[in-house]
Coordinates of C-alpha atoms in Angstrom, one line a residue:
Chain A
X138 CA -9.3 -15.4 20.2
X139 CA -9.9 -13.8 23.7
X140 CA -14.1 -15.3 23.4
X141 CA -11.8 -19.1 23.2
X142 CA -10.1 -18.3 26.9
X143 CA -12.6 -19.5 29.5
X144 CA -12.4 -22.7 28.5
X145 CA -8.6 -22.6 27.7
X146 CA -8.0 -22.1 31.0
X147 CA -4.9 -23.6 32.4
X148 CA -5.5 -25.9 35.3
X149 CA -3.4 -26.4 38.3
X150 CA 0.2 -27.7 38.0
X151 CA 0.5 -25.3 35.2
X152 CA -0.8 -22.4 36.3
X153 CA 2.0 -19.8 36.5
X154 CA 2.1 -18.2 40.1
X155 CA 0.4 -15.2 41.7
X156 CA 3.6 -13.4 41.2
X157 CA 4.9 -14.5 37.9
X158 CA 1.6 -13.0 36.5
X159 CA 1.7 -9.9 38.1
X160 CA 5.1 -9.4 37.0
X161 CA 4.0 -10.7 33.2
X162 CA 1.3 -8.6 32.9
X163 CA 2.8 -5.6 34.3
X164 CA 5.9 -6.3 31.9
X165 CA 3.4 -6.1 29.5
X166 CA 1.1 -3.1 29.9
X167 CA 4.1 -1.4 31.1
X168 CA 6.2 -2.0 27.6
X169 CA 2.9 -1.4 26.1
X170 CA 2.0 2.1 27.7
X171 CA 5.4 3.3 27.6
X172 CA 6.3 2.2 23.6
X173 CA 2.7 2.3 22.3
X174 CA 0.0 4.6 23.8
X175 CA 3.0 7.6 25.4
X176 CA 3.2 8.6 21.8
X177 CA -0.5 8.2 21.0
X178 CA -1.2 10.8 23.7
X179 CA 1.5 12.9 22.5
X180 CA -0.1 13.4 19.7
X181 CA -3.4 14.6 21.0
X182 CA -1.8 16.6 24.0
X183 CA 0.9 18.3 21.7
X184 CA -2.3 19.1 19.7
X185 CA -3.7 20.5 22.4
X186 CA -1.1 22.8 24.4
X187 CA -2.3 25.8 23.3
X188 CA -5.8 25.4 23.5
X189 CA -8.4 23.2 20.9
X190 CA -9.1 26.7 18.9
X191 CA -4.9 26.9 17.8
X192 CA -5.8 22.8 17.1
X193 CA -8.8 23.8 15.2
X194 CA -6.9 26.9 13.1
X195 CA -4.7 24.8 11.9
X196 CA -7.5 23.3 10.0
X197 CA -8.1 26.5 7.9
X198 CA -4.8 26.9 6.5
X199 CA -5.5 26.6 2.6
X200 CA -2.5 24.3 2.9
X201 CA -4.0 22.2 4.9
X202 CA -7.2 21.5 2.9
X203 CA -5.7 20.9 0.2
X204 CA -3.3 18.4 1.6
X205 CA -6.8 16.8 3.5
X206 CA -8.2 16.3 0.1
X207 CA -5.3 15.0 -1.9
X208 CA -4.9 12.5 0.7
X209 CA -8.7 11.5 0.2
X210 CA -8.0 11.9 -3.5
X211 CA -4.7 9.3 -3.5
X212 CA -6.9 7.4 -1.6
X213 CA -9.7 6.5 -3.4
X214 CA -8.3 5.8 -6.8
X215 CA -5.5 3.8 -5.4
X216 CA -7.3 1.6 -2.8
X217 CA -10.6 1.0 -5.5
X218 CA -7.9 -0.5 -8.5
X219 CA -6.0 -3.1 -5.3
X220 CA -9.8 -4.1 -4.4
X221 CA -10.3 -5.4 -8.3
X222 CA -6.9 -6.5 -8.1
X223 CA -7.7 -8.5 -4.9
X224 CA -10.6 -10.0 -6.0
X225 CA -9.4 -10.6 -9.7
X226 CA -5.8 -12.2 -8.0
X227 CA -8.4 -14.4 -5.1
X228 CA -10.9 -15.8 -7.8
X229 CA -8.1 -17.1 -9.6
X230 CA -5.9 -18.9 -7.1
X231 CA -8.7 -20.1 -5.2
X232 CA -10.9 -21.0 -7.6
X233 CA -8.5 -22.8 -10.2
X234 CA -5.5 -24.8 -10.0
X235 CA -2.2 -23.6 -12.4
X236 CA 1.3 -24.4 -12.3
X237 CA 3.1 -21.5 -10.4
X238 CA 0.5 -20.5 -7.9
X239 CA 2.4 -20.8 -4.9
X240 CA 5.3 -18.5 -6.6
X241 CA 2.1 -16.0 -7.3
X242 CA 0.7 -16.0 -4.0
X243 CA 4.6 -15.4 -2.7
X244 CA 5.4 -12.1 -5.3
X245 CA 1.9 -10.9 -4.1
X246 CA 3.2 -10.2 -1.0
X247 CA 6.6 -9.0 -2.3
X248 CA 6.0 -5.5 -2.2
X249 CA 5.5 -5.8 1.9
X250 CA 8.9 -6.7 2.7
X251 CA 10.3 -3.7 0.7
X252 CA 11.2 -0.6 2.3
X253 CA 8.8 2.3 0.9
X254 CA 11.9 4.4 0.1
X255 CA 12.2 1.8 -2.7
X256 CA 8.5 1.8 -3.4
X257 CA 8.9 5.3 -4.2
X258 CA 12.7 4.9 -5.9
X259 CA 11.7 2.5 -8.4
X260 CA 8.8 4.7 -9.8
X261 CA 11.0 7.8 -10.1
X262 CA 13.6 5.2 -11.8
X263 CA 11.0 4.8 -14.4
X264 CA 9.2 7.8 -14.9
X265 CA 11.6 10.7 -13.8
X266 CA 13.7 12.6 -15.6
X267 CA 16.3 10.8 -15.7
X268 CA 14.4 7.8 -15.8
X269 CA 13.7 4.9 -18.4
X270 CA 10.5 7.3 -19.6
X271 CA 11.5 10.2 -18.5
X272 CA 12.5 12.1 -21.9
X273 CA 9.4 10.6 -23.7
X274 CA 7.3 11.7 -20.9
X275 CA 9.1 15.0 -20.7
X276 CA 8.5 16.0 -24.7
X277 CA 4.5 15.1 -24.4
X278 CA 3.8 17.2 -21.3
X279 CA 2.9 14.1 -19.0
X280 CA 3.8 15.2 -15.4
X281 CA 4.1 11.4 -13.1
X282 CA 6.7 11.8 -10.8
X283 CA 5.8 15.5 -8.3
X284 CA 2.8 14.8 -9.6
X285 CA -0.8 13.0 -8.6
X286 CA 0.3 9.7 -11.1
X287 CA 3.1 9.5 -8.7
X288 CA 1.6 9.7 -5.5
X289 CA -1.1 6.8 -6.7
X290 CA 1.3 4.7 -8.7
X291 CA 3.9 5.1 -4.8
X292 CA 0.6 4.6 -3.2
X293 CA -0.7 1.3 -5.1
X294 CA 2.9 -0.1 -4.3
X295 CA 2.6 0.0 -0.7
X296 CA -0.7 -1.4 -0.7
X297 CA -0.8 -3.5 -3.1
X298 CA -1.3 -7.5 -1.5
X299 CA -3.9 -6.0 1.7
X300 CA -6.8 -6.7 -0.5
X301 CA -5.6 -9.7 -1.6
X302 CA -3.9 -11.7 1.3
X303 CA -6.8 -11.4 2.9
X304 CA -8.8 -12.7 0.2
X305 CA -6.8 -15.3 -0.9
X306 CA -6.6 -17.5 2.5
X307 CA -11.0 -17.6 2.8
X308 CA -11.6 -17.9 -1.0
X309 CA -9.6 -20.6 -0.6
X310 CA -11.0 -22.2 2.5
X311 CA -14.5 -21.5 1.3
X312 CA -14.1 -23.7 -2.3
X313 CA -15.7 -23.9 -5.5
X314 CA -18.8 -25.4 -4.6
X315 CA -21.3 -22.9 -4.7
X316 CA -20.5 -21.3 -7.0
X317 CA -20.2 -24.2 -9.1
X318 CA -23.7 -25.2 -8.8
X319 CA -25.0 -21.8 -9.5
X320 CA -22.9 -21.8 -12.7
X321 CA -24.9 -25.4 -13.7
X322 CA -28.1 -24.2 -12.7
X323 CA -27.7 -21.8 -15.7
X324 CA -25.9 -18.8 -13.4
X325 CA -23.7 -15.8 -15.9
X326 CA -20.4 -15.9 -14.4
X327 CA -20.9 -12.3 -13.1
X328 CA -24.5 -13.0 -11.7
X329 CA -22.4 -16.0 -9.5
X330 CA -20.1 -13.5 -8.0
X331 CA -22.1 -11.2 -7.2
X332 CA -25.2 -13.5 -5.4
X333 CA -22.6 -16.0 -4.8
X334 CA -19.1 -15.1 -4.2
X335 CA -19.8 -11.5 -3.0
X336 CA -22.2 -12.2 0.4
X337 CA -19.8 -14.9 1.3
X338 CA -16.6 -12.7 1.4
X339 CA -17.8 -9.5 2.5
X340 CA -16.7 -9.1 6.0
X341 CA -13.4 -9.9 4.7
X342 CA -13.2 -7.4 1.8
X343 CA -14.2 -4.7 4.0
X344 CA -11.9 -5.8 6.5
X345 CA -9.2 -6.3 3.4
X346 CA -10.4 -2.2 3.2
X347 CA -10.8 -1.4 5.9
X348 CA -6.3 -2.2 6.2
X349 CA -6.0 -0.9 2.9
X350 CA -7.1 2.4 3.5
X351 CA -5.5 2.7 6.0
X352 CA -2.0 2.4 5.1
X353 CA -2.8 4.9 1.6
X354 CA -3.9 7.8 4.2
X355 CA -0.7 7.2 6.2
X356 CA 1.6 6.9 4.1
X357 CA 4.7 9.0 4.0
X358 CA 7.9 7.2 2.5
X359 CA 7.0 6.0 -0.8
X360 CA 5.1 8.5 -1.1
X361 CA 7.5 11.8 0.0
X362 CA 10.0 10.3 -2.8
X363 CA 7.2 10.7 -5.9
X364 CA 5.6 14.1 -4.2
X365 CA 8.9 16.5 -4.4
X366 CA 6.9 18.5 -1.4
X367 CA 5.1 21.2 -3.1
X368 CA 2.7 23.3 -0.8
X369 CA -1.1 23.4 -1.5
X370 CA -0.3 20.5 -4.3
X371 CA 1.4 17.6 -4.0
X372 CA 1.7 17.6 -0.3
X373 CA -0.3 14.6 1.2
X374 CA -1.4 14.7 5.0
X375 CA 1.8 13.0 6.6
X376 CA 3.3 15.0 4.2
X377 CA 2.1 18.1 5.3
X378 CA 2.4 17.2 8.7
X379 CA 6.5 17.1 8.2
X380 CA 7.0 20.6 6.7
X381 CA 4.8 22.3 9.3
X382 CA 7.1 20.2 11.8
X383 CA 10.6 21.3 10.0
X384 CA 9.1 24.2 10.1
X385 CA 8.5 24.7 13.8
X386 CA 4.8 25.1 13.4
X387 CA 4.1 22.1 16.3
X388 CA 0.8 22.8 17.5
X389 CA -0.3 23.2 13.5
X390 CA 1.8 19.7 12.9
X391 CA 0.4 18.1 15.6
X392 CA -3.5 19.4 14.6
X393 CA -3.0 17.8 11.2
X394 CA -1.6 14.7 13.0
X395 CA -4.7 14.0 15.1
X396 CA -6.9 14.3 12.2
X397 CA -4.3 11.5 11.6
X398 CA -4.6 9.3 14.3
X399 CA -8.2 9.7 15.3
X400 CA -8.2 7.8 11.9
X401 CA -6.4 5.4 13.1
X402 CA -7.7 5.2 15.8
X403 CA -11.4 4.6 14.3
X404 CA -9.5 2.0 11.9
X405 CA -8.1 0.2 14.9
X406 CA -12.5 -0.2 16.7
X407 CA -13.8 -1.2 13.3
X408 CA -11.2 -3.9 12.9
X409 CA -11.5 -5.5 16.3
X410 CA -15.0 -5.1 15.9
X411 CA -15.1 -7.3 12.5
X412 CA -12.6 -9.7 14.5
X413 CA -15.1 -9.9 17.0
X414 CA -18.0 -9.8 15.3
X415 CA -17.8 -12.3 11.9
X416 CA -14.1 -13.8 13.3
X417 CA -15.3 -16.8 10.9
X418 CA -16.1 -14.9 8.1
X419 CA -12.5 -12.8 7.5
X420 CA -8.8 -14.7 7.0
X421 CA -7.7 -13.0 10.8
X422 CA -5.0 -15.9 11.3
X423 CA -3.4 -14.4 8.6
X424 CA -3.9 -10.8 9.4
X425 CA -0.6 -8.7 9.4
Chain B
X200 CA -23.4 -24.9 -22.1
X201 CA -21.6 -21.1 -22.1
X202 CA -19.6 -21.6 -18.9
X203 CA -17.1 -24.1 -20.9
X204 CA -17.0 -22.5 -24.2
X205 CA -15.9 -19.6 -22.1
X206 CA -13.0 -21.4 -20.1
X207 CA -12.0 -23.2 -23.3
X208 CA -9.5 -19.9 -24.5
X209 CA -7.7 -21.1 -21.2
X210 CA -6.5 -24.7 -22.9
X211 CA -4.5 -27.0 -21.0
X212 CA -4.0 -24.9 -18.5
X213 CA -7.2 -24.9 -17.8
X214 CA -8.7 -26.4 -14.6
X215 CA -10.9 -28.6 -14.4
X216 CA -13.2 -25.8 -12.5
X217 CA -15.8 -25.5 -13.9
X218 CA -16.1 -21.5 -13.5
X219 CA -16.0 -18.8 -15.6
X220 CA -13.3 -15.8 -15.7
X221 CA -10.4 -18.1 -15.2
X222 CA -8.5 -16.2 -18.2
X223 CA -10.0 -12.7 -17.2
X224 CA -8.7 -13.3 -13.5
X225 CA -5.3 -14.5 -14.0
X226 CA -4.7 -11.9 -17.0
X227 CA -5.0 -8.9 -15.7
X228 CA -3.7 -10.7 -11.8
X229 CA 0.0 -11.0 -13.7
X230 CA -0.5 -7.8 -15.6
X231 CA -1.5 -5.9 -12.6
X232 CA 1.9 -7.4 -10.4
X233 CA 3.3 -6.9 -13.7
X234 CA 3.2 -3.5 -14.4
X235 CA 3.1 -1.9 -10.2
X236 CA 5.9 -4.6 -8.7
X237 CA 7.8 -6.5 -11.3
X238 CA 8.7 -4.2 -14.2
X239 CA 9.2 -1.1 -11.5
X240 CA 11.4 -3.3 -9.5
X241 CA 13.3 -4.3 -12.2
X242 CA 14.2 -1.2 -13.3
X243 CA 15.8 -0.8 -9.7
X244 CA 18.3 -4.3 -10.1
X245 CA 19.3 -3.0 -14.1
X246 CA 20.0 0.9 -13.0
X247 CA 23.1 0.7 -10.8
X248 CA 25.0 -1.3 -13.3
X249 CA 24.9 2.1 -15.2
X250 CA 27.9 2.7 -12.9
X251 CA 30.3 -0.1 -14.2
X252 CA 30.7 -3.1 -11.5
X253 CA 33.6 -0.7 -9.9
X254 CA 31.5 2.0 -10.0
X255 CA 29.1 0.4 -8.0
X256 CA 31.4 -1.3 -5.1
X257 CA 32.8 1.8 -4.4
X258 CA 29.2 3.1 -4.3
X259 CA 28.0 0.8 -1.9
X260 CA 31.0 0.9 -0.4
X261 CA 31.2 4.3 0.4
X262 CA 32.1 5.0 4.6
X263 CA 28.9 7.0 4.6
X264 CA 27.1 4.7 2.9
X265 CA 28.7 1.5 5.0
X266 CA 27.5 3.7 8.2
X267 CA 24.2 4.3 7.0
X268 CA 23.4 0.2 6.4
X269 CA 25.4 -0.6 9.5
X270 CA 22.4 1.3 11.2
X271 CA 19.8 0.3 9.4
X272 CA 20.5 -3.6 9.8
X273 CA 22.0 -3.2 13.0
X274 CA 19.8 -1.3 14.8
X275 CA 16.8 -3.1 12.8
X276 CA 18.3 -6.6 14.7
X277 CA 18.4 -4.8 18.1
X278 CA 14.6 -3.8 17.5
X279 CA 13.9 -7.2 17.1
X280 CA 15.1 -8.7 19.9
X281 CA 14.0 -6.3 21.9
X282 CA 10.3 -6.9 20.3
X283 CA 11.1 -10.9 20.8
X284 CA 11.8 -11.0 24.0
X285 CA 8.8 -8.6 25.1
X286 CA 6.8 -9.7 22.2
X287 CA 6.4 -13.4 23.7
X288 CA 5.7 -11.8 27.0
X289 CA 2.7 -10.0 25.8
X290 CA 1.5 -12.4 23.5
X291 CA 1.8 -14.9 26.6
X292 CA -0.4 -12.4 28.7
X293 CA -2.9 -12.3 26.3
X294 CA -3.1 -15.9 25.3
X295 CA -2.8 -17.1 28.7
X296 CA -4.3 -15.0 31.6
X297 CA -7.4 -13.1 32.3
X298 CA -7.3 -9.5 33.3
X299 CA -9.5 -6.2 33.7
X300 CA -8.6 -3.9 30.6
X301 CA -7.0 -7.2 28.6
X302 CA -9.0 -6.4 25.2
X303 CA -8.2 -3.3 25.1
X304 CA -3.9 -4.2 25.8
X305 CA -5.1 -6.2 22.9
X306 CA -6.4 -3.4 20.7
X307 CA -3.6 -1.6 21.4
X308 CA -0.7 -3.9 19.8
X309 CA -2.2 -3.0 16.4
X310 CA -1.7 0.8 16.9
X311 CA 2.1 0.6 15.0
X312 CA 0.0 -1.2 12.0
X313 CA -2.6 1.7 11.9
X314 CA -0.8 4.9 12.4
X315 CA 1.4 6.9 9.8
X316 CA 4.4 6.6 10.4
X317 CA 5.0 10.0 10.0
X318 CA 2.9 10.7 12.9
X319 CA 4.5 8.1 15.3
X320 CA 7.8 9.8 14.2
X321 CA 6.9 13.3 15.3
X322 CA 5.3 12.0 18.8
X323 CA 8.1 9.7 19.8
X324 CA 10.9 12.5 18.4
X325 CA 8.8 14.9 20.9
X326 CA 8.6 12.5 23.8
X327 CA 12.3 11.9 23.8
X328 CA 13.5 15.3 22.8
X329 CA 15.7 16.9 25.7
X330 CA 12.5 18.9 26.9
X331 CA 9.8 16.2 26.2
X332 CA 7.9 13.7 28.5
X333 CA 10.0 11.1 29.1
X334 CA 13.0 12.8 27.8
X335 CA 13.8 14.8 30.3
X336 CA 14.0 11.8 33.5
X337 CA 16.0 10.0 30.7
X338 CA 18.4 13.3 30.3
X339 CA 18.6 13.3 34.4
X340 CA 20.0 10.1 34.3
X341 CA 22.9 11.0 31.6
X342 CA 21.2 9.3 28.5
X343 CA 20.3 11.0 25.6
X344 CA 18.2 9.1 23.4
X345 CA 16.6 11.5 20.9
X346 CA 19.1 12.3 18.0
X347 CA 21.2 9.4 18.4
X348 CA 21.0 6.0 17.1
X349 CA 19.4 4.8 20.4
X350 CA 16.3 7.3 19.2
X351 CA 16.4 4.6 16.3
X352 CA 16.4 1.9 17.7
X353 CA 13.2 3.4 19.9
X354 CA 11.4 3.9 17.0
X355 CA 11.9 0.6 15.3
X356 CA 11.2 -0.7 18.4
X357 CA 7.7 0.5 18.3
X358 CA 6.6 -0.2 14.5
X359 CA 8.4 -4.0 15.1
X360 CA 6.4 -4.8 18.2
X361 CA 2.6 -5.9 16.4
X362 CA 4.7 -8.5 14.1
X363 CA 5.7 -10.8 16.5
X364 CA 3.0 -10.9 19.0
X365 CA 0.2 -11.0 16.0
X366 CA 2.4 -14.3 14.6
X367 CA 2.5 -16.0 18.6
X368 CA -0.6 -14.9 19.6
X369 CA -1.9 -17.9 17.0
X370 CA 0.5 -20.2 17.7
X371 CA 0.6 -20.1 21.5
X372 CA -4.1 -20.5 21.2
X373 CA -3.6 -23.4 19.3
X374 CA -0.9 -24.9 21.3
X375 CA -2.8 -25.5 24.0
X376 CA -1.8 -26.5 27.1
X377 CA -1.6 -30.8 27.0
X378 CA 2.5 -30.9 26.6
X379 CA 3.7 -28.4 29.5
X380 CA 0.9 -30.9 32.0
X381 CA 2.6 -33.8 30.6
X382 CA 6.0 -32.2 31.4
X383 CA 4.8 -31.0 35.0
X384 CA 3.1 -33.7 35.9
X385 CA 7.0 -36.1 35.5
X386 CA 8.5 -33.8 37.9
X387 CA 9.7 -30.8 35.3
X388 CA 9.7 -26.9 36.8
X389 CA 7.7 -24.4 36.1
X390 CA 11.4 -22.9 34.1
X391 CA 12.2 -26.2 33.5
X392 CA 8.2 -26.6 30.9
X393 CA 9.5 -23.0 29.4
X394 CA 12.9 -23.9 28.8
X395 CA 12.3 -27.4 27.4
X396 CA 8.8 -27.3 26.3
X397 CA 7.1 -24.5 25.1
X398 CA 9.7 -22.5 23.5
X399 CA 11.1 -25.0 21.4
X400 CA 7.2 -25.5 20.5
X401 CA 7.1 -21.9 20.1
X402 CA 10.8 -21.4 18.3
X403 CA 9.6 -21.1 14.8
X404 CA 6.8 -18.1 15.3
X405 CA 9.0 -16.9 17.5
X406 CA 11.4 -16.5 14.7
X407 CA 9.2 -15.7 12.0
X408 CA 7.6 -13.0 14.0
X409 CA 11.3 -11.3 15.1
X410 CA 12.1 -12.2 10.8
X411 CA 9.5 -9.8 9.7
X412 CA 10.4 -7.4 12.5
X413 CA 13.4 -7.3 11.7
X414 CA 12.4 -6.7 7.9
X415 CA 9.8 -4.0 9.1
X416 CA 12.5 -2.4 10.6
X417 CA 15.0 -2.1 7.9
X418 CA 13.2 -0.2 5.1
X419 CA 11.1 2.0 7.6
X420 CA 11.1 5.5 7.2
X421 CA 8.8 7.5 8.2
X422 CA 9.0 7.1 12.0
X423 CA 12.7 7.1 12.3
X424 CA 14.1 10.5 10.8
X425 CA 12.0 12.7 13.1
X426 CA 13.9 10.9 16.0
X427 CA 17.6 10.0 14.5
X428 CA 18.4 13.6 13.8
X429 CA 19.7 12.4 10.5
X430 CA 23.5 13.1 11.2
X431 CA 25.7 11.0 8.8
X432 CA 28.2 8.6 9.8
X433 CA 26.2 8.6 13.4
X434 CA 22.3 8.2 12.9
X435 CA 21.8 8.7 9.9
X436 CA 19.7 5.7 8.3
X437 CA 20.1 3.8 4.6
X438 CA 16.3 4.6 3.4
X439 CA 17.1 8.4 4.3
X440 CA 20.4 8.0 2.3
X441 CA 18.8 6.7 -0.5
X442 CA 16.0 9.4 -1.0
X443 CA 19.4 12.7 -0.8
X444 CA 21.0 10.5 -3.3
X445 CA 17.8 11.1 -5.5
X446 CA 17.0 15.0 -4.0
X447 CA 20.8 15.5 -6.1
X448 CA 19.9 13.3 -9.4
X449 CA 22.0 10.6 -8.4
X450 CA 19.7 7.9 -8.9
X451 CA 22.2 5.1 -10.0
X452 CA 23.8 5.7 -6.5
X453 CA 20.3 5.6 -5.0
X454 CA 19.8 2.5 -6.7
X455 CA 22.8 0.8 -5.2
X456 CA 21.9 1.8 -1.8
X457 CA 18.7 0.4 -2.5
X458 CA 19.3 -2.8 -4.4
X459 CA 22.2 -4.0 -1.4
X460 CA 19.1 -3.5 1.0
X461 CA 16.9 -5.5 -0.8
X462 CA 19.7 -7.9 -1.5
X463 CA 20.7 -8.1 1.9
X464 CA 17.0 -8.9 3.0
X465 CA 16.9 -11.4 1.2
X466 CA 19.3 -13.2 2.3
X467 CA 18.6 -13.0 6.2
X468 CA 15.2 -14.5 4.8
X469 CA 16.6 -17.2 2.7
X470 CA 18.8 -18.4 5.2
X471 CA 16.2 -18.3 7.8
X472 CA 14.0 -20.4 5.5
X473 CA 17.0 -22.7 4.6
X474 CA 17.7 -22.9 9.0
X475 CA 14.0 -23.1 9.4
X476 CA 13.5 -26.1 6.8
X477 CA 17.1 -27.9 8.3
X478 CA 16.1 -27.9 12.1
X479 CA 12.5 -28.9 11.1
X480 CA 14.2 -32.4 9.7

């Protein structure tokens, strides 16, 4: 977007005066520094408030290590599943016409307007001890709530639309001519997808995966409901941060939080890079 | 051709597309959507009625529940209003002006999307605590932010800003400056031009951005609970009350609050859509 600006520079009569410009820039910068940048700086400042070693010590704790492992494990299951879904949904929506298509697209976006706590709650209502399937699961000794499957389900729910909503507009724009050409020349469906579609959508897909993964690793509300907060067992990184913080172990809490904040910063840098370098190949206009 | 044969099972729903995989991709999409989203949400819609109508009404009109709902929706409305004003200024500055550090500012806007809510929560709580960098000077002014409803609004403002900015930015960039130039040439002052030309053109995007920011704020949990202090009737948000009910194994009570939250959000979005189609006519 920024690259477009020089050509669009306002001229004469509609140019804001220097005072207005300075005031608006000051307000915008001030607001962002105060509301967004300062909290970020606080995370690192608090983590390092008693030196680097104190911060690093937080990562020696076995509970912290298990939380980090669990976070990566949950994301490693949830993200690929949502990628498969996103590609399938985008393939169906973008390459074919069928009744109820716009309804389907609306429903795919639905999880974004549901509170994370409700996202966790719905699975408790089904799989919890007093849920629909609760007694059945107990008889067969299957644990979903307060265990890994619950964490994965809740994470899938909150990250559900990320890949699909990136790929659907992108693949709709690209149409189906190239794939039809490949198929009519005798390529199989799978090799058409792999050799024609995938190269066209790879940056958009990566963009969707990036956002999906950031949310999956950082999710708090939804996993908090289904986790049961069993230390060393069902606490993900964000939940471990909460436990430490509520235990008044501020340095430890902010040290783990710093790792999550670093992850967020890396995500932002890669995201900005993708938006800048591959602007035409991602549906960034629809981003959220 | 084998591709045509593969399409056959899709029957009359088949499009004229010669591509394979329609049945498989749509089938999987609908299955996954149902399993992950639709059936679980149906559970939420059904569970409260185990209490019966009167039980449900009693549950959601309990003073503590009403106070929590009022705080969640009221706080979200105030935060969305703040974000609409400042989001417009930020988007305006990012699209119309050139200044050093603009790219960085642009990237920072997305921070609330990327930063895990729990991290934002403990950071805001520390920042606005009576001993914090911002809390201490504010306390001097007699303003208590952390552990009050004001803290809730601060957290909801934090998470909602990108929705307004990111909705406005493309619209503002596409809008161009022709209409403004015309207005200016016809003798309108800069303020008049803004009020009569720019603002009406931006109104739909502003409303959408505000609605997105509001919808996100209503359900927000992680960034709020640390700074809120969670005093029942005062600074307890509705999502937290759901968590508390669940911890007491009161599934029906938790589902009732959840259903009311979803219902109100849905009605507000519906009203907004109707309003937009109505004003466009």
